[in-house]
Each structure stands twice: as C-alpha cells, then as structure tokens.
PDB file of C-alpha atoms in Angstrom:
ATOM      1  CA  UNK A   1       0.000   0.000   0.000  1.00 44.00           C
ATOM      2  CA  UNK A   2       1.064   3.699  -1.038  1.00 56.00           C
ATOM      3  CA  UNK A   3       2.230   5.667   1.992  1.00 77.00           C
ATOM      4  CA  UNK A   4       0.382   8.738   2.605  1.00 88.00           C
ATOM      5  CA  UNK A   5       1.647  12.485   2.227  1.00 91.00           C
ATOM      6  CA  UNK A   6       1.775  14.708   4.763  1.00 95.00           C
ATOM      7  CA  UNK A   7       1.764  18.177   4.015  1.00 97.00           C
ATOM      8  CA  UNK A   8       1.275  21.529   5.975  1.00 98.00           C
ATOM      9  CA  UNK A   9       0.326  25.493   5.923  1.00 98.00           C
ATOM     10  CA  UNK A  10      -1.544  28.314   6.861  1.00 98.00           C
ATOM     11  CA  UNK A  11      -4.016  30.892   6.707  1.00 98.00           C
ATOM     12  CA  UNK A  12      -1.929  33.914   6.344  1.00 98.00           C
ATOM     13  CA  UNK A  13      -3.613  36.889   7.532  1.00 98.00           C
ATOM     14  CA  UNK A  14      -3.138  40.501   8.056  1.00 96.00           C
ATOM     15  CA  UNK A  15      -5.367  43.808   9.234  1.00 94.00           C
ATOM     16  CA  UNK A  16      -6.353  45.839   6.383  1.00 89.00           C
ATOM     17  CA  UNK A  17      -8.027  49.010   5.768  1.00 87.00           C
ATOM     18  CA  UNK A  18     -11.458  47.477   5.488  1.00 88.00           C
ATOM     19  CA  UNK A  19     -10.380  44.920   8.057  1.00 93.00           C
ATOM     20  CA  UNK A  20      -8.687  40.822   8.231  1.00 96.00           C
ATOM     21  CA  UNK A  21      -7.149  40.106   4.600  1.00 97.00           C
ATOM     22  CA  UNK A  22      -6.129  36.641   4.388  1.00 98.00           C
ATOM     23  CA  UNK A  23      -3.373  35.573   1.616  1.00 97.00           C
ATOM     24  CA  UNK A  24      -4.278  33.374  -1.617  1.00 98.00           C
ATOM     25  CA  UNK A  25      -1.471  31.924  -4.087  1.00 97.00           C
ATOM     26  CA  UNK A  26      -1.612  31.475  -7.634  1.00 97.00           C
ATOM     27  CA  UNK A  27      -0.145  28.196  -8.754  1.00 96.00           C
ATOM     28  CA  UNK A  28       0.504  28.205 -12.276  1.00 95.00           C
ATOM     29  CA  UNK A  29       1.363  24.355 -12.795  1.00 93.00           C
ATOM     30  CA  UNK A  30      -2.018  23.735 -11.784  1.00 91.00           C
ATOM     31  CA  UNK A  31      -3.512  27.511 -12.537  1.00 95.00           C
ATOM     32  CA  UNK A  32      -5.669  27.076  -9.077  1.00 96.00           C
ATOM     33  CA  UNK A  33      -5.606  29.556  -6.201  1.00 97.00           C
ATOM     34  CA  UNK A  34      -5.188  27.938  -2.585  1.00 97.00           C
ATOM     35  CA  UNK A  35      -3.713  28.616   0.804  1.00 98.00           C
ATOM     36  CA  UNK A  36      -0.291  28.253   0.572  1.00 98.00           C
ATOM     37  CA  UNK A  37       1.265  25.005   1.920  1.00 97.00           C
ATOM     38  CA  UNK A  38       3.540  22.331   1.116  1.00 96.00           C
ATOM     39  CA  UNK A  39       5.415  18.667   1.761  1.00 96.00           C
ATOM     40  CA  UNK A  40       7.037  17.961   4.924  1.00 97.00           C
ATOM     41  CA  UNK A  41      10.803  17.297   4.845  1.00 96.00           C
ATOM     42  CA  UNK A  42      11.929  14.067   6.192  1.00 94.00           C
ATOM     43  CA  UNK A  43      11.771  14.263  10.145  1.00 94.00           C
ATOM     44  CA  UNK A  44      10.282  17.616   9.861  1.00 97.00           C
ATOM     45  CA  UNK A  45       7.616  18.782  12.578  1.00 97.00           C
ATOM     46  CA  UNK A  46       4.321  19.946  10.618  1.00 97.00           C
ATOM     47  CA  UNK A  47       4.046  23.002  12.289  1.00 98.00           C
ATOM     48  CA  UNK A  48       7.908  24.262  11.316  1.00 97.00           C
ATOM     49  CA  UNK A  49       6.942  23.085   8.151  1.00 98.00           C
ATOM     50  CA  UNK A  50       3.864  25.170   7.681  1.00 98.00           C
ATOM     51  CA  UNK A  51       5.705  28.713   8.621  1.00 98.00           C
ATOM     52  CA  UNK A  52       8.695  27.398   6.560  1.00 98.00           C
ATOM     53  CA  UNK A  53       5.879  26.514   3.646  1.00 97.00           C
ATOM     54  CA  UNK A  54       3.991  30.032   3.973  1.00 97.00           C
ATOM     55  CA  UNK A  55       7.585  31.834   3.650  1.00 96.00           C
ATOM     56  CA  UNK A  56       8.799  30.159   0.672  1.00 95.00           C
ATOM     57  CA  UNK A  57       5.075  30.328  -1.446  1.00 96.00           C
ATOM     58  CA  UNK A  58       4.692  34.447   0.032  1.00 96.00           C
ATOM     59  CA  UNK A  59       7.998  35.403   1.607  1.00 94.00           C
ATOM     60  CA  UNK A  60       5.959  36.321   4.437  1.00 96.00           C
ATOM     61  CA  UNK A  61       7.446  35.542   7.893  1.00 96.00           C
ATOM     62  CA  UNK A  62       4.345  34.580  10.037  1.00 97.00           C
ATOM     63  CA  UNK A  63       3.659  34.043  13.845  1.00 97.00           C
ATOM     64  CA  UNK A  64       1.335  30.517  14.410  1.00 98.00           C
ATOM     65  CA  UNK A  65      -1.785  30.930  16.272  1.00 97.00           C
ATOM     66  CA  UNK A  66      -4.287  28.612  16.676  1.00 97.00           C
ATOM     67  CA  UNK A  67      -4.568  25.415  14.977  1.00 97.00           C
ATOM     68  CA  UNK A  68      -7.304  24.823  12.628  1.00 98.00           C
ATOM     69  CA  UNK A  69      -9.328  21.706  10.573  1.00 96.00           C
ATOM     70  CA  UNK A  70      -6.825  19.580   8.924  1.00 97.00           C
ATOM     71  CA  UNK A  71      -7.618  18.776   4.899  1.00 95.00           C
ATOM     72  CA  UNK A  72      -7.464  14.707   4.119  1.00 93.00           C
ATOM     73  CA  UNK A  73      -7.691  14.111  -0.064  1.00 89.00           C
ATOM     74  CA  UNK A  74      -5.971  12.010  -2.530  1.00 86.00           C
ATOM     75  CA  UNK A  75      -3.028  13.179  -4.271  1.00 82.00           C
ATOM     76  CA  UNK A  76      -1.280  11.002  -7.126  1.00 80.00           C
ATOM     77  CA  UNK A  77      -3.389   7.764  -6.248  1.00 82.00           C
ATOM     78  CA  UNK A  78      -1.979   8.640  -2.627  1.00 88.00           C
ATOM     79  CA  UNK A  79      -4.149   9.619   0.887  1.00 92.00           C
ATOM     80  CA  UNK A  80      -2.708  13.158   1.665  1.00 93.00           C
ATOM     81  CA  UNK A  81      -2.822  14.820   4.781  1.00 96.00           C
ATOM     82  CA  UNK A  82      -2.370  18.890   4.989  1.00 97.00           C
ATOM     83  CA  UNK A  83      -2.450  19.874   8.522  1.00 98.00           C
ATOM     84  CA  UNK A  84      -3.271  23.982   8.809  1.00 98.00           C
ATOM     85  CA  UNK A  85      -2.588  26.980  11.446  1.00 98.00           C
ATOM     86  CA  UNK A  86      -3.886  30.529  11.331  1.00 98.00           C
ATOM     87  CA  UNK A  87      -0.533  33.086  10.958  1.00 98.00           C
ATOM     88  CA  UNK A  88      -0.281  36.388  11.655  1.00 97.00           C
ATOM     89  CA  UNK A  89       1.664  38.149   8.924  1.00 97.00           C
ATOM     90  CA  UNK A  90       5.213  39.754  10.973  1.00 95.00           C
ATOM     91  CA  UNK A  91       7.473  40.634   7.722  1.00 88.00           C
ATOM     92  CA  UNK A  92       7.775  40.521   4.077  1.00 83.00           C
ATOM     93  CA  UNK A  93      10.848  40.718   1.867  1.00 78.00           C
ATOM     94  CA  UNK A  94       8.783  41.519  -0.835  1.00 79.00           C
ATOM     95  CA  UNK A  95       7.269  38.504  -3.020  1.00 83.00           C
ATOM     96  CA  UNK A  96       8.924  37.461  -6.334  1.00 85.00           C
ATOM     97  CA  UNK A  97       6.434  35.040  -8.959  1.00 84.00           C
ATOM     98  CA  UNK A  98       8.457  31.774  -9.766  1.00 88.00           C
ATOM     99  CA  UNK A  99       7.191  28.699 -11.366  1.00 86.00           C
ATOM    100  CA  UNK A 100       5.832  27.576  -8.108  1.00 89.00           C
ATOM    101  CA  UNK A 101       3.838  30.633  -7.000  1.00 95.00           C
ATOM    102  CA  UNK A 102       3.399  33.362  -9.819  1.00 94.00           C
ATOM    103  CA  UNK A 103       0.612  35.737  -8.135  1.00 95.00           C
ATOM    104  CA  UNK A 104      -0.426  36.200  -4.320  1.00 96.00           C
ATOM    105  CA  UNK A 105      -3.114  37.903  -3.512  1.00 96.00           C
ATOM    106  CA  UNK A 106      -4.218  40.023   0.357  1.00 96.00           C
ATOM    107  CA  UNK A 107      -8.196  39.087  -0.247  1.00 97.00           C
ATOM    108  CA  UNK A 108     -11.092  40.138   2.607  1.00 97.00           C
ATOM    109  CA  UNK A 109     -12.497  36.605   3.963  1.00 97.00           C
ATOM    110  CA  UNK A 110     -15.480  36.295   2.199  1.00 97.00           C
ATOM    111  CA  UNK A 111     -13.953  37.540  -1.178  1.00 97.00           C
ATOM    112  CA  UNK A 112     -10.909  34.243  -0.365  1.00 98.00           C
ATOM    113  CA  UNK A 113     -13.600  32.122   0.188  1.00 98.00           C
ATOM    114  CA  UNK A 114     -14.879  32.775  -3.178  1.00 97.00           C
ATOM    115  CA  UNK A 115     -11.745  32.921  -4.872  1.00 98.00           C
ATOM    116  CA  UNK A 116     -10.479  29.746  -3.683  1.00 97.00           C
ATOM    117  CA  UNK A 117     -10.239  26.505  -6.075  1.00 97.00           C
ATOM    118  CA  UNK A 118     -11.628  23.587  -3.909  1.00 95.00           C
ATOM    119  CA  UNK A 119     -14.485  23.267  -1.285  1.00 96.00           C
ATOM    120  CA  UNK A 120     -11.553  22.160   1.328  1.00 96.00           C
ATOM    121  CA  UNK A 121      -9.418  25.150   1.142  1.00 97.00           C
ATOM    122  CA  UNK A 122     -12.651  27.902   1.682  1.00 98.00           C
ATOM    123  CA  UNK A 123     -13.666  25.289   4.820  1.00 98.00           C
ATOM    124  CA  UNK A 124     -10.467  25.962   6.330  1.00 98.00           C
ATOM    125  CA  UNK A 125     -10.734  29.809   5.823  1.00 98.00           C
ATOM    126  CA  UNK A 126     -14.079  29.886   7.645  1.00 98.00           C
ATOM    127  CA  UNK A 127     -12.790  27.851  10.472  1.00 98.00           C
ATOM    128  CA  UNK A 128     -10.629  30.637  10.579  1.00 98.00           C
ATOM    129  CA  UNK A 129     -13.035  33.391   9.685  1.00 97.00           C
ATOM    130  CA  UNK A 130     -14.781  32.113  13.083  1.00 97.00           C
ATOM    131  CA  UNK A 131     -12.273  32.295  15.500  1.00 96.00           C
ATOM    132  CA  UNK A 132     -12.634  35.016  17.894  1.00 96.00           C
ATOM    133  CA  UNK A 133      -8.927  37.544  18.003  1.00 95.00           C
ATOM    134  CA  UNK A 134      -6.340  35.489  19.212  1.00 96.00           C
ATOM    135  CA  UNK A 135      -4.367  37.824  21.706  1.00 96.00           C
ATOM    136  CA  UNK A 136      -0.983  35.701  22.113  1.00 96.00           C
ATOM    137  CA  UNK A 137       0.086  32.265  21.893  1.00 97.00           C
ATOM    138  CA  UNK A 138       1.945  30.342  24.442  1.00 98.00           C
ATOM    139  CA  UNK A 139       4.316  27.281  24.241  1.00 98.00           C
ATOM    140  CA  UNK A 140       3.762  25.204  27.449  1.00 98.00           C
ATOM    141  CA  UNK A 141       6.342  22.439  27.881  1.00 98.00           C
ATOM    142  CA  UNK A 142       6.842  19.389  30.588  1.00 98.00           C
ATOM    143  CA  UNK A 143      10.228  19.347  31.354  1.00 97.00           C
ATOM    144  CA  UNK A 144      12.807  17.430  29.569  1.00 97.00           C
ATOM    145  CA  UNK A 145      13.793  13.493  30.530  1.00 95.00           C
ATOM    146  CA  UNK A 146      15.517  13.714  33.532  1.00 93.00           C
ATOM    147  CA  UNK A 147      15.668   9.924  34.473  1.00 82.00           C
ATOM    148  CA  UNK A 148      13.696   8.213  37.232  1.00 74.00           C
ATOM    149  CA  UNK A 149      13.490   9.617  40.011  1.00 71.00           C
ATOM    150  CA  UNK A 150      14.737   6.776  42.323  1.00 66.00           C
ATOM    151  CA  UNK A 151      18.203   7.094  40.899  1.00 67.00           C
ATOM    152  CA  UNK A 152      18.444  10.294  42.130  1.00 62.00           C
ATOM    153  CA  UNK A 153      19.802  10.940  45.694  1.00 60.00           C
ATOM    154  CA  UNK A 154      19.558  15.021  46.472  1.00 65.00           C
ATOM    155  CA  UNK A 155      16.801  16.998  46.381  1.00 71.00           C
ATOM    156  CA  UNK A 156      13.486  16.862  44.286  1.00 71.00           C
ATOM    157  CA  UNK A 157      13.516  19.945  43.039  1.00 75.00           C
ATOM    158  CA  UNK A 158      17.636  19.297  42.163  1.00 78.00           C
ATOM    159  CA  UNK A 159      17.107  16.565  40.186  1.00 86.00           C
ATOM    160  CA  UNK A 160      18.807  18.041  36.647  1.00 92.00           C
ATOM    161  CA  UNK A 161      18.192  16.405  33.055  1.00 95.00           C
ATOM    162  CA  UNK A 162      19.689  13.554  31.837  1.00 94.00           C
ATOM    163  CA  UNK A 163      21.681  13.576  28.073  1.00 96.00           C
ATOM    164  CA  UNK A 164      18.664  12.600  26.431  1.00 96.00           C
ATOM    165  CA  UNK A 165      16.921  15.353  28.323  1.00 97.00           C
ATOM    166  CA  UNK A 166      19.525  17.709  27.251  1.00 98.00           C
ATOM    167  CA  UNK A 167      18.923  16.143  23.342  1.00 98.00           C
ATOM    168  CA  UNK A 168      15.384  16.819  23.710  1.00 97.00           C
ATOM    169  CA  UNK A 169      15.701  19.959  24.676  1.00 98.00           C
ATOM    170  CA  UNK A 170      17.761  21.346  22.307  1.00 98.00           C
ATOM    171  CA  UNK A 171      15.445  19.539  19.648  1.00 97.00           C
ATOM    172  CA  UNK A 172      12.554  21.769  21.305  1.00 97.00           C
ATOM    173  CA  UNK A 173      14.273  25.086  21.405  1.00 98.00           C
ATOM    174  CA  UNK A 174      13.335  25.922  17.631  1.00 98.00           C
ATOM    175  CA  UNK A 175       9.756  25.115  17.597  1.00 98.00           C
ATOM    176  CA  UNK A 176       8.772  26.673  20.965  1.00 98.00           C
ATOM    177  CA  UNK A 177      10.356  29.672  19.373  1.00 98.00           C
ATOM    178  CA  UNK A 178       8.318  30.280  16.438  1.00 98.00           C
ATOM    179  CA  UNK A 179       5.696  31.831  18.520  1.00 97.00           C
ATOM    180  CA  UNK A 180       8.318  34.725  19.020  1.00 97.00           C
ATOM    181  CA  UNK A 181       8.173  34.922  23.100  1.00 98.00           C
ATOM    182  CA  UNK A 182       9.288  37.668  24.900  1.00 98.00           C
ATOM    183  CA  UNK A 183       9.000  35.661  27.807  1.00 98.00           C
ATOM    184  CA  UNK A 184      10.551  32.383  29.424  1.00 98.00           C
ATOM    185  CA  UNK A 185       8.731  31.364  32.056  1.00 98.00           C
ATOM    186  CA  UNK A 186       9.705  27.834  34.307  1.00 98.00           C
ATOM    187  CA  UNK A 187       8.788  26.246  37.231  1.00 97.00           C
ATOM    188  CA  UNK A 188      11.425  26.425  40.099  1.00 95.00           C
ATOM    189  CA  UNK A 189      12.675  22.207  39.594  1.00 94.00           C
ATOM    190  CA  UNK A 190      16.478  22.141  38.038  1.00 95.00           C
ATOM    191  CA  UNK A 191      14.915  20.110  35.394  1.00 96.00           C
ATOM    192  CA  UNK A 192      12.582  22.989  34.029  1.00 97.00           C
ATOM    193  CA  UNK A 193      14.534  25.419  34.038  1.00 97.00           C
ATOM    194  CA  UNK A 194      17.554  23.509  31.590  1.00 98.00           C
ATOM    195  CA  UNK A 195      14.535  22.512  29.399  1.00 98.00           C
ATOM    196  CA  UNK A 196      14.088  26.164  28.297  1.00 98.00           C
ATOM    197  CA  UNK A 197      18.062  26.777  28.317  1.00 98.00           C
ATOM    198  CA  UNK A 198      18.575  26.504  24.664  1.00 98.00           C
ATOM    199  CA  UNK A 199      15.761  28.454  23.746  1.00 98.00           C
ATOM    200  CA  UNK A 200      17.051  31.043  26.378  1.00 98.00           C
ATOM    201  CA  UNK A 201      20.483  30.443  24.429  1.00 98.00           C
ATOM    202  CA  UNK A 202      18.423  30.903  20.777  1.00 98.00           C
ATOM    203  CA  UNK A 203      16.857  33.597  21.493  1.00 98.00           C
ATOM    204  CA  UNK A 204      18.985  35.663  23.997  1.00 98.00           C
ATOM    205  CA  UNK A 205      15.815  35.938  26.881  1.00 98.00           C
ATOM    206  CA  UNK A 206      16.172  35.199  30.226  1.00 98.00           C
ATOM    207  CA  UNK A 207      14.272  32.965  31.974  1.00 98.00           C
ATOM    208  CA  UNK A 208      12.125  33.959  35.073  1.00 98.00           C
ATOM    209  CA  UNK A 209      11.588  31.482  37.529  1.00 97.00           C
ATOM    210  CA  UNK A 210       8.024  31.210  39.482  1.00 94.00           C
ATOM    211  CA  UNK A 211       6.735  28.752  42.098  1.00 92.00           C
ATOM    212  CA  UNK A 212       3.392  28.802  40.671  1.00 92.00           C
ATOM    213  CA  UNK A 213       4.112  26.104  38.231  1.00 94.00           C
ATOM    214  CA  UNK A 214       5.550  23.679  40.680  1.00 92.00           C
ATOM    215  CA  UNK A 215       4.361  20.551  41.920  1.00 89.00           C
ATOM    216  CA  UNK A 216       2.273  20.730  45.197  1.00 86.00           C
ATOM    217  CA  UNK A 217       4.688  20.800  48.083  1.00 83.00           C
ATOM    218  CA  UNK A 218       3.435  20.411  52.401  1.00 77.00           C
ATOM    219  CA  UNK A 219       0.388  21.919  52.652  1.00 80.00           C
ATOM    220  CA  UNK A 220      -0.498  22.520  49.045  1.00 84.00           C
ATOM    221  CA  UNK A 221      -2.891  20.517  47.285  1.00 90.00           C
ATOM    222  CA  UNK A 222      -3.501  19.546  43.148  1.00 90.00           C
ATOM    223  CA  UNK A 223      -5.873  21.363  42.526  1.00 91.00           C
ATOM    224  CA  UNK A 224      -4.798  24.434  44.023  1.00 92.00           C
ATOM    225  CA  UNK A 225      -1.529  24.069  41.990  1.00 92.00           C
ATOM    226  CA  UNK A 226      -2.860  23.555  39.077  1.00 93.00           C
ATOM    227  CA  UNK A 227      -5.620  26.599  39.404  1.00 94.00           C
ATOM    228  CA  UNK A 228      -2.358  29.169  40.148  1.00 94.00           C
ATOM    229  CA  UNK A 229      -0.449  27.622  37.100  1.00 95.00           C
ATOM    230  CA  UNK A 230      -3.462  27.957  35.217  1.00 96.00           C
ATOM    231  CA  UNK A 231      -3.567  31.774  36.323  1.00 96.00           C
ATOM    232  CA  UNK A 232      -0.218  32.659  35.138  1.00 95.00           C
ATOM    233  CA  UNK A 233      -0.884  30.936  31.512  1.00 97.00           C
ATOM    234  CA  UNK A 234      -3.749  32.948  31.344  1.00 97.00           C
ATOM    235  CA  UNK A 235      -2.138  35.882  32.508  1.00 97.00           C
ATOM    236  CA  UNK A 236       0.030  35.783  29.053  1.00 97.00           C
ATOM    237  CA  UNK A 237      -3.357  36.211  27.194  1.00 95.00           C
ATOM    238  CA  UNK A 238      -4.741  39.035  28.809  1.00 96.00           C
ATOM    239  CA  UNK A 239      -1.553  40.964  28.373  1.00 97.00           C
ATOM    240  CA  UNK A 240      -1.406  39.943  24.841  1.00 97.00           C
ATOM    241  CA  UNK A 241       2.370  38.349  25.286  1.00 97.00           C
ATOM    242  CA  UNK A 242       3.459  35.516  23.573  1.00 98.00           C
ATOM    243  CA  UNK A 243       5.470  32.908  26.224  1.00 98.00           C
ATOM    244  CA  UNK A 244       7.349  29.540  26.654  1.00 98.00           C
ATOM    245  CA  UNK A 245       6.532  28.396  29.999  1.00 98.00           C
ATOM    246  CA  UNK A 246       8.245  25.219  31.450  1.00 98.00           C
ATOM    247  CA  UNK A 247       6.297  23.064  34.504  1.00 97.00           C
ATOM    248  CA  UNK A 248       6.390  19.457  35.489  1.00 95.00           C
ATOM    249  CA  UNK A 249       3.959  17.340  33.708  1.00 94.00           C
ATOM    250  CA  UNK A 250       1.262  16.768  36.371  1.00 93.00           C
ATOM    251  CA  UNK A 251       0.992  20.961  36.604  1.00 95.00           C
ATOM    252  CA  UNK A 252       0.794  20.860  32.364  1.00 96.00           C
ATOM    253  CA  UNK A 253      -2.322  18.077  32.569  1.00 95.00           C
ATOM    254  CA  UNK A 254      -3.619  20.190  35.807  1.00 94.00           C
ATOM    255  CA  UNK A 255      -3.398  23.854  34.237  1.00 96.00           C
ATOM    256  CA  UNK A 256      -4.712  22.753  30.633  1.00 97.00           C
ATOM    257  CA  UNK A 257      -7.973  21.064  32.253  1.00 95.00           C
ATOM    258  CA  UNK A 258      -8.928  24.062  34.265  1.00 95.00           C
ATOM    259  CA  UNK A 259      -8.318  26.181  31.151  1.00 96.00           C
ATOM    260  CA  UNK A 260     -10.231  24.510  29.262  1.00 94.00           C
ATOM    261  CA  UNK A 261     -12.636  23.223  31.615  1.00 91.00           C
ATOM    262  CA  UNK A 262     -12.432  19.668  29.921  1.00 87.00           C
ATOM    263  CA  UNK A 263     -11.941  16.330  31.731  1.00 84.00           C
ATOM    264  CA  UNK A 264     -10.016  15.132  28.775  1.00 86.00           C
ATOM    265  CA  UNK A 265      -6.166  13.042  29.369  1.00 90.00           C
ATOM    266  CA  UNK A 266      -4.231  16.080  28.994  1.00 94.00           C
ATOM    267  CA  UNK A 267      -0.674  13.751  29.291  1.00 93.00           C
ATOM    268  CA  UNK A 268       1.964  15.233  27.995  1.00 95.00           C
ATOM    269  CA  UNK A 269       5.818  13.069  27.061  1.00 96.00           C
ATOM    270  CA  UNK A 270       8.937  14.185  28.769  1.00 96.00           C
ATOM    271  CA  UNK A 271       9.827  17.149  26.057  1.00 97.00           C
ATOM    272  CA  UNK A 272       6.492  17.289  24.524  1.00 97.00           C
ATOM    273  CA  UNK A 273       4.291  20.377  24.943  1.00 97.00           C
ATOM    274  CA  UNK A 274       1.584  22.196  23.675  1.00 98.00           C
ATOM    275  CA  UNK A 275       0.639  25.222  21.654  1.00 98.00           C
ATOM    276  CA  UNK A 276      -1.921  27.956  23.418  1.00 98.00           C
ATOM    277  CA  UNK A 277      -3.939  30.338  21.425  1.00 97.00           C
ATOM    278  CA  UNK A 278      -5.451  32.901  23.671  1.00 97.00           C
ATOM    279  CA  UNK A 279      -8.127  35.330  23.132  1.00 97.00           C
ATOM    280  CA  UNK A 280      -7.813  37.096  26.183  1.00 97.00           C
ATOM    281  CA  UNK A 281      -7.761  35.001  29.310  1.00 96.00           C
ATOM    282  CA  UNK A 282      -9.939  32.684  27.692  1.00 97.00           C
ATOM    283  CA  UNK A 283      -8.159  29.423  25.806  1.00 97.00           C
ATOM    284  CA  UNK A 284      -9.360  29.007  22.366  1.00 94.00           C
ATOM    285  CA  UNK A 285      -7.754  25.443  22.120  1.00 85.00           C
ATOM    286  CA  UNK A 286      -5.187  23.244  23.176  1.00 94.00           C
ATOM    287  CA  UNK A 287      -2.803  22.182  20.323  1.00 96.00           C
ATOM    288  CA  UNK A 288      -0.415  19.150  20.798  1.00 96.00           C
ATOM    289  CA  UNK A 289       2.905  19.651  19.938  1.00 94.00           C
TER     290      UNK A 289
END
C-alpha cells in the first residue's frame, strides 16, 4: 500500500483598511488559487513546516496561532494529509512570482472564500473566519527526561536532566520559538529550568523562575496548583504576550484542564508540549505539539 503524504500550511492573515485580509497563491502548474502550503521534509515537525511553507510560497514571515481543521484528499493515487494553522503576517521581503507561486493575492475573507479553487481550502478559511482575536500564543512544555526519580539521591527539586533530556531539549528550542516569546517562564525544579536553556540560548531571553508552576509541596494541594499555574498561563493572554513556559507534567495536565474546563487526558511526554492560542484570558484550544 502507497504511503500517505503529509503536508502543511496556513491561513496567512493581516489587518487591512477594510479589516482581516487573508493571503491566496496562484499556482501556475495547476492555474488554481489555494492557501499556501507544502510537503514535509523528512523528520520535519508539521508546524515548522507550515511557517517554513507560507515563507517560501509568500515570503511572508508569520507568527502561528491557533490550529485549525486539517484537509485529508488524494493526491497522485496517494491519501494526503495537509495539517493547517492561522498566521499572523510579521514581515515581508517583498514577493517574487516563480514557477511555483506566480501571483499572491491580500483578499477580505469572504472575497478568499470565493476565490479559492476547492471546497476544502474555503472550509479551512471559515474555520478561521470564526475564531474570535487570538491575543498571544503560548508554548507550554513538561520538562525534559531527567531519568527516574529513584536514581536520584539530592533533592526533588535538584534533580537536573539527563543527556537525552539535554537532546530533547535542544530539539525543542526551535519550535517553541516560532511563537516569538518575549518571555521564558519555568517552574522552580532544576529540570525545568535547563529545558528552556537553549531556547534562552536561541533567542537571547532570560528565563524567570516562578513557584506557581511547581508541583504541590506540604500543605499545598492539586488542585490548588494547578488553578495558580493555570492563572499565570492565562495571565500571558490578557496581556497579549506571547510565552514559553516550562512546569512538570502533572501541573501541564492540571493547568490545561482548568483552562479549558475539559476532563479530557491532557498527558503530555517528557519534552512534549503544547501550543496555546489565547483570546484574552480565555483558551481558544489546546494544540499538541
């Protein structure tokens, strides 16, 4: 059986005069007009490969948002898969037609939705269309491997990562920091804080250390915890700033089910994480990483 292609992109949007314009490309090989997107590269996460997909097709750098309705077709005989994120337009370097793209166009929403060449593609831009303002984004994280914890004699809280912690980590750094932060935030455990050093290192921030994202300690309870760690993510959304925040993984399950009010398994891998799109305090959605 064929293997399936994976692909990945965006809904490229901007404020114009008249309000959101959202960007369309021309492909002349096909002479359609779509959302720009394209093939993963081998070992490629879908989500670098979307904003690296956007730039090439519009030479737009973008800042992800919120994730929306992934597209499922057939492609040459093959299933495809084209996973999308709404992307707020940062810079241009000023777009150049090639024999890929040869025409992009900054359309209103319901004018894109007409333009569009397949049902799939105007779907997606509604999905988007219907979101309310997302405000900032925020990478949460669970900490890095750091080995078991009965092989480790000092403190809790000193227990630092182990090499394939430290791999995993610097793996991370680069898609936690497409959301451009301007803040590093990590719980007070050794462990947390090295997760977000090579970010720190990427990107030149420091990183601020809280207690409200730790574990419960004497006298604290779960859900206490999680309710002040859910506080401080929310925090990021009502002041409109973009984050990487760092916490052990029972505060990560704990802060994104009173966020979202769902009893869903919110687990989250040693080095995994989640994307945050905020509209306000209020989380929009939850996107695994």
């Amino acid at each position: 059986m064929a293997s399936g292609i994976r692909a990945a992109g965006g809904v490229l949007w901007r404020p114009g005069q008249g309000g959101i314009e959202v960007c369309l490309v021309h492909r002349p090989r096909y002479g359609d007009w779509s959302l720009p997107k394209g093939k993963l590269e081998p070992g490629e996460h879908p989500l670098r490969a979307a904003l690296r997909e956007v730039a090439e097709e519009t030479d737009v750098r973008a800042v992800p948002q919120a994730r929306l309705p992934s597209v499922r077709y057939r492609s040459q005989d093959r299933p495809k898969v084209v996973d999308y994120w709404s992307m707020r337009a940062v810079t241009t370097g000023g777009f150049q037609p090639d024999t890929e793209v040869d025409e992009v166009r900054w359309l209103a929403v319901d004018k894109a939705v007409r333009l569009v060449s397949y049902p799939h593609d105007a779907a997606v831009v509604r999905a988007f269309a219907a979101l309310p303002p997302v405000t900032a984004t925020v990478m949460l994280v669970r900490h890095a491997d750091a080995g078991g914890r009965s092989g480790w004699a000092g403190s809790p809280h000193g227990r630092p990562l182990s090499g394939a912690g430290w791999a995993q980590a610097r793996e991370l750094a680069p898609l936690v920091a497409v959301v451009a932060p301007v803040r590093l935030l990590a719980a007070s455990a050794r462990r947390c804080v090295q997760t977000l050093s090579p970010v720190a290192d990427l990107l030149d921030l420091p990183i601020a250390v809280t207690g409200d994202l730790d574990e419960p300690r004497a006298g604290q309870s779960q859900d206490e915890c999680a309710l002040a760690a859910a506080a401080r993510l929310a925090a990021f959304g009502a002041a409109a700033m973009p984050a990487v925040v760092c916490s052990p993984g029972s505060m990560v399950s704990g802060a994104l089910g009173r966020l979202s009010g769902r009893d869903a398994d919110f687990t989250t891998q040693p080095g995994g994480g989640w994307l945050l799109a905020f509209s306000g305090a209020t989380l929009l959605a939850p996107d695994p990483l």
